[in-house]
PDB file of C-alpha atoms and ligand atoms in Angstrom:
ATOM      1  CA  MET V   1     -75.496 -51.340 -30.052  1.00  0.00           C
ATOM      2  CA  HIS V   2     -77.829 -52.104 -27.298  1.00  0.00           C
ATOM      3  CA  CYS V   3     -77.123 -53.259 -23.627  1.00  0.00           C
ATOM      4  CA  LYS V   4     -77.714 -56.998 -23.937  1.00  0.00           C
ATOM      5  CA  ASN V   5     -78.570 -56.846 -20.040  1.00  0.00           C
ATOM      6  CA  CYS V   6     -81.192 -54.117 -19.892  1.00  0.00           C
ATOM      7  CA  GLY V   7     -81.631 -53.254 -23.607  1.00  0.00           C
ATOM      8  CA  LYS V   8     -80.599 -49.627 -23.382  1.00  0.00           C
ATOM      9  CA  GLU V   9     -79.041 -48.183 -26.428  1.00  0.00           C
ATOM     10  CA  VAL V  10     -75.112 -47.900 -25.576  1.00  0.00           C
ATOM     11  CA  ASP V  11     -72.067 -46.774 -27.488  1.00  0.00           C
ATOM     12  CA  VAL V  12     -70.391 -49.462 -28.855  1.00  0.00           C
ATOM     13  CA  THR V  13     -67.123 -48.769 -27.193  1.00  0.00           C
ATOM     14  CA  ALA V  14     -68.915 -48.129 -23.847  1.00  0.00           C
ATOM     15  CA  ILE V  15     -67.305 -50.343 -21.334  1.00  0.00           C
ATOM     16  CA  ALA V  16     -70.361 -50.107 -19.009  1.00  0.00           C
ATOM     17  CA  CYS V  17     -73.917 -49.499 -19.781  1.00  0.00           C
ATOM     18  CA  THR V  18     -75.341 -46.238 -18.555  1.00  0.00           C
ATOM     19  CA  GLY V  19     -78.700 -47.814 -17.847  1.00  0.00           C
ATOM     20  CA  CYS V  20     -77.730 -50.842 -15.677  1.00  0.00           C
ATOM     21  CA  GLY V  21     -74.102 -50.560 -15.104  1.00  0.00           C
ATOM     22  CA  CYS V  22     -73.209 -53.861 -16.515  1.00  0.00           C
ATOM     23  CA  VAL V  23     -71.043 -54.653 -19.339  1.00  0.00           C
ATOM     24  CA  PRO V  24     -73.037 -54.181 -22.299  1.00  0.00           C
ATOM     25  CA  SER V  25     -71.845 -57.157 -24.234  1.00  0.00           C
ATOM     26  CA  ASN V  26     -72.153 -59.463 -21.428  1.00  0.00           C
ATOM     27  CA  GLY V  27     -75.848 -60.009 -20.827  1.00  0.00           C
ATOM     28  CA  THR V  28     -78.036 -62.285 -22.304  1.00  0.00           C
ATOM     29  CA  LYS V  29     -81.410 -60.651 -22.141  1.00  0.00           C
ATOM     30  CA  PHE V  30     -81.540 -58.213 -24.988  1.00  0.00           C
ATOM     31  CA  CYS V  31     -80.385 -58.310 -28.584  1.00  0.00           C
ATOM     32  CA  SER V  32     -77.280 -56.188 -29.020  1.00  0.00           C
ATOM     33  CA  ASN V  33     -78.131 -55.102 -32.512  1.00  0.00           C
ATOM     34  CA  CYS V  34     -81.650 -53.951 -32.071  1.00  0.00           C
ATOM     35  CA  GLY V  35     -82.551 -54.098 -28.316  1.00  0.00           C
ATOM     36  CA  ALA V  36     -85.200 -56.741 -28.606  1.00  0.00           C
ATOM     37  CA  GLU V  37     -85.694 -58.806 -25.599  1.00  0.00           C
ATOM     38  CA  THR V  38     -84.163 -62.279 -25.887  1.00  0.00           C
ATOM     39  CA  LYS V  39     -84.213 -65.413 -23.863  1.00  0.00           C
ATOM     40  CA  PRO V  40     -80.844 -66.650 -22.342  1.00  0.00           C
ATOM     41  CA  GLY V  41     -80.711 -69.898 -24.553  1.00  0.00           C
ATOM     42  CA  GLN V  42     -81.618 -67.866 -27.604  1.00  0.00           C
ATOM     43  CA  ILE V  43     -78.921 -67.592 -30.360  1.00  0.00           C
ATOM     44  CA  VAL V  44     -80.419 -65.455 -33.060  1.00  0.00           C
ATOM     45  CA  CYS V  45     -82.606 -62.320 -32.469  1.00  0.00           C
ATOM     46  CA  LEU V  46     -86.152 -63.116 -33.609  1.00  0.00           C
ATOM     47  CA  LYS V  47     -86.594 -59.452 -34.618  1.00  0.00           C
ATOM     48  CA  CYS V  48     -83.317 -58.588 -36.534  1.00  0.00           C
ATOM     49  CA  GLY V  49     -81.825 -62.257 -37.230  1.00  0.00           C
ATOM     50  CA  VAL V  50     -78.523 -61.253 -35.791  1.00  0.00           C
ATOM     51  CA  ALA V  51     -76.629 -63.967 -34.118  1.00  0.00           C
ATOM     52  CA  LEU V  52     -76.563 -63.166 -30.334  1.00  0.00           C
ATOM     53  CA  GLY V  53     -73.171 -64.450 -29.215  1.00  0.00           C
ATOM     54  CA  ASN V  54     -74.535 -66.332 -26.451  1.00  0.00           C
ATOM     55  CA  ILE V  55     -73.767 -69.435 -28.227  1.00  0.00           C
ATOM     56  CA  THR V  56     -71.554 -71.612 -26.121  1.00  0.00           C
ATOM     57  CA  THR V  57     -70.603 -73.802 -28.980  1.00  0.00           C
ATOM     58  CA  SER V  58     -67.624 -76.188 -28.448  1.00  0.00           C
ATOM     59  CA  PRO V  59     -64.623 -74.775 -30.258  1.00  0.00           C
ATOM     60  CA  PRO V  60     -64.249 -75.796 -33.592  1.00  0.00           C
ATOM     61  CA  ALA V  61     -63.089 -79.130 -34.127  1.00  0.00           C
ATOM     62  CA  SER V  62     -59.288 -79.369 -33.496  1.00  0.00           C
ATOM     63  CA  THR V  63     -58.624 -80.255 -37.083  1.00  0.00           C
ATOM     64  CA  GLY V  64     -54.919 -78.905 -36.671  1.00  0.00           C
ATOM     65  CA  ASP V  65     -54.248 -80.874 -33.618  1.00  0.00           C
ATOM     66  CA  LYS V  66     -51.051 -82.786 -33.953  1.00  0.00           C
ATOM     67  CA  SER V  67     -49.926 -85.453 -31.671  1.00  0.00           C
ATOM     68  CA  ARG V  68     -46.543 -84.482 -30.050  1.00  0.00           C
ATOM     69  CA  VAL V  69     -45.528 -88.152 -29.656  1.00  0.00           C
ATOM     70  CA  THR V  70     -46.125 -88.924 -33.206  1.00  0.00           C
ATOM     71  CA  ALA V  71     -44.121 -85.905 -34.436  1.00  0.00           C
ATOM     72  CA  ALA V  72     -41.491 -87.040 -32.103  1.00  0.00           C
ATOM     73  CA  LEU V  73     -41.389 -90.462 -33.328  1.00  0.00           C
ATOM     74  CA  LEU V  74     -41.553 -89.253 -36.804  1.00  0.00           C
ATOM     75  CA  GLY V  75     -38.543 -86.922 -36.106  1.00  0.00           C
ATOM     76  CA  ILE V  76     -36.652 -89.953 -34.417  1.00  0.00           C
ATOM     77  CA  PHE V  77     -37.260 -92.471 -37.255  1.00  0.00           C
ATOM     78  CA  LEU V  78     -37.798 -90.650 -40.195  1.00  0.00           C
ATOM     79  CA  GLY V  79     -36.256 -87.264 -39.546  1.00  0.00           C
ATOM     80  CA  GLY V  80     -33.650 -87.901 -42.222  1.00  0.00           C
ATOM     81  CA  ILE V  81     -36.253 -87.066 -44.786  1.00  0.00           C
ATOM     82  CA  GLY V  82     -38.278 -84.497 -42.730  1.00  0.00           C
ATOM     83  CA  ALA V  83     -41.380 -86.620 -42.038  1.00  0.00           C
ATOM     84  CA  HIS V  84     -41.960 -84.965 -38.775  1.00  0.00           C
ATOM     85  CA  GLN V  85     -41.979 -81.558 -40.525  1.00  0.00           C
ATOM     86  CA  PHE V  86     -44.160 -82.813 -43.203  1.00  0.00           C
ATOM     87  CA  TYR V  87     -46.641 -84.014 -40.274  1.00  0.00           C
ATOM     88  CA  LEU V  88     -46.565 -80.778 -38.702  1.00  0.00           C
ATOM     89  CA  GLY V  89     -47.332 -79.047 -41.845  1.00  0.00           C
ATOM     90  CA  HIS V  90     -44.256 -77.482 -42.356  1.00  0.00           C
ATOM     91  CA  SER V  91     -43.775 -78.539 -45.927  1.00  0.00           C
ATOM     92  CA  THR V  92     -41.300 -76.156 -46.980  1.00  0.00           C
ATOM     93  CA  SER V  93     -38.952 -77.091 -44.070  1.00  0.00           C
ATOM     94  CA  GLY V  94     -39.917 -80.764 -44.882  1.00  0.00           C
ATOM     95  CA  LEU V  95     -38.954 -80.521 -48.391  1.00  0.00           C
ATOM     96  CA  ILE V  96     -35.676 -79.016 -47.503  1.00  0.00           C
ATOM     97  CA  ARG V  97     -35.252 -81.974 -44.939  1.00  0.00           C
ATOM     98  CA  LEU V  98     -36.247 -84.493 -47.910  1.00  0.00           C
ATOM     99  CA  GLY V  99     -33.628 -82.624 -50.051  1.00  0.00           C
ATOM    100  CA  ILE V 100     -30.759 -82.909 -47.707  1.00  0.00           C
ATOM    101  CA  GLY V 101     -31.935 -86.785 -46.947  1.00  0.00           C
ATOM    102  CA  ILE V 102     -31.959 -87.546 -50.602  1.00  0.00           C
ATOM    103  CA  VAL V 103     -28.526 -85.903 -51.182  1.00  0.00           C
ATOM    104  CA  GLY V 104     -27.295 -87.369 -48.129  1.00  0.00           C
ATOM    105  CA  LEU V 105     -28.255 -90.828 -49.502  1.00  0.00           C
ATOM    106  CA  CYS V 106     -26.827 -89.908 -52.731  1.00  0.00           C
ATOM    107  CA  ILE V 107     -23.568 -89.513 -51.137  1.00  0.00           C
ATOM    108  CA  MET V 108     -23.723 -92.019 -48.571  1.00  0.00           C
ATOM    109  CA  LEU V 109     -24.875 -94.769 -50.805  1.00  0.00           C
ATOM    110  CA  PRO V 110     -21.898 -94.475 -53.300  1.00  0.00           C
ATOM    111  CA  ALA V 111     -19.844 -94.041 -50.316  1.00  0.00           C
ATOM    112  CA  ALA V 112     -20.819 -97.232 -48.911  1.00  0.00           C
ATOM    113  CA  SER V 113     -20.436 -98.821 -52.090  1.00  0.00           C
ATOM    114  CA  ILE V 114     -16.840 -97.353 -52.557  1.00  0.00           C
ATOM    115  CA  ILE V 115     -16.066 -98.673 -48.933  1.00  0.00           C
ATOM    116  CA  GLY V 116     -17.293-102.118 -49.996  1.00  0.00           C
ATOM    117  CA  LEU V 117     -15.488-101.886 -53.249  1.00  0.00           C
ATOM    118  CA  ILE V 118     -12.211-101.046 -50.974  1.00  0.00           C
ATOM    119  CA  GLU V 119     -12.959-103.953 -48.656  1.00  0.00           C
ATOM    120  CA  GLY V 120     -13.337-106.265 -51.660  1.00  0.00           C
ATOM    121  CA  ILE V 121     -10.252-105.137 -53.094  1.00  0.00           C
ATOM    122  CA  ILE V 122      -8.406-105.549 -49.693  1.00  0.00           C
ATOM    123  CA  TYR V 123      -9.847-108.977 -49.390  1.00  0.00           C
ATOM    124  CA  LEU V 124      -8.402-109.981 -52.656  1.00  0.00           C
ATOM    125  CA  THR V 125      -4.877-108.595 -51.803  1.00  0.00           C
ATOM    126  CA  LYS V 126      -4.842-110.722 -48.776  1.00  0.00           C
ATOM    127  CA  SER V 127      -3.889-114.527 -48.531  1.00  0.00           C
ATOM    128  CA  ASP V 128      -6.367-116.960 -47.632  1.00  0.00           C
ATOM    129  CA  GLU V 129      -4.800-117.519 -44.482  1.00  0.00           C
ATOM    130  CA  GLU V 130      -4.680-113.764 -43.583  1.00  0.00           C
ATOM    131  CA  PHE V 131      -8.294-113.086 -44.712  1.00  0.00           C
ATOM    132  CA  GLN V 132      -9.346-116.060 -42.337  1.00  0.00           C
ATOM    133  CA  ARG V 133      -7.391-114.654 -39.488  1.00  0.00           C
ATOM    134  CA  VAL V 134      -8.169-110.994 -39.710  1.00  0.00           C
ATOM    135  CA  TYR V 135     -11.801-110.781 -40.879  1.00  0.00           C
ATOM    136  CA  VAL V 136     -13.259-114.075 -40.165  1.00  0.00           C
ATOM    137  CA  VAL V 137     -11.561-115.318 -36.885  1.00  0.00           C
ATOM    138  CA  GLY V 138     -10.410-111.623 -35.959  1.00  0.00           C
ATOM    139  CA  GLY V 139     -13.843-110.249 -36.582  1.00  0.00           C
ATOM    140  CA  LYS V 140     -12.445-107.107 -38.131  1.00  0.00           C
ATOM    141  CA  GLU V 141     -15.368-105.222 -39.646  1.00  0.00           C
ATOM    142  CA  TRP V 142     -13.877-102.182 -41.297  1.00  0.00           C
ATOM    143  CA  PHE V 143     -11.202-102.564 -44.051  1.00  0.00           C
TER     144      PHE V 143
HETATM  145 ZN1   ZN W   1     -77.767 -52.215 -19.324  1.00  0.00          ZN
HETATM  146 ZN1   ZN W   2     -82.113 -58.005 -32.635  1.00  0.00          ZN
END
């Protein structure tokens, strides 16, 4: 390569240019590929067409940027189905959570139904007077 500071040909692995003593890849005055003179604002060498690497382009649009708050809220409210994992792109983990969530629902729903069934049966075994006293007036919520 050529020193970008003085244009002298230097070894690619050279830490300092033997011509000017600068870091060869740090300059903006010469093309590192062919040694042609370049202007500081130039981004492509006019002689060999290579990109000069002086480009101060903004970093690529942060497409993968995820909001921590959104992830947290998803975790809090929809964590049971792994929503926050899907949001963060952890689809495998998300699928596992979703699976657990669905299995959980499949267990909980029948369980809740069974509890309701049991409660219904218990209500039927009570006398009207006892039912009113325990569940309506007494406010008993479970069984
Ligand atoms: Zn140099
Ligand atoms: Zn060049």
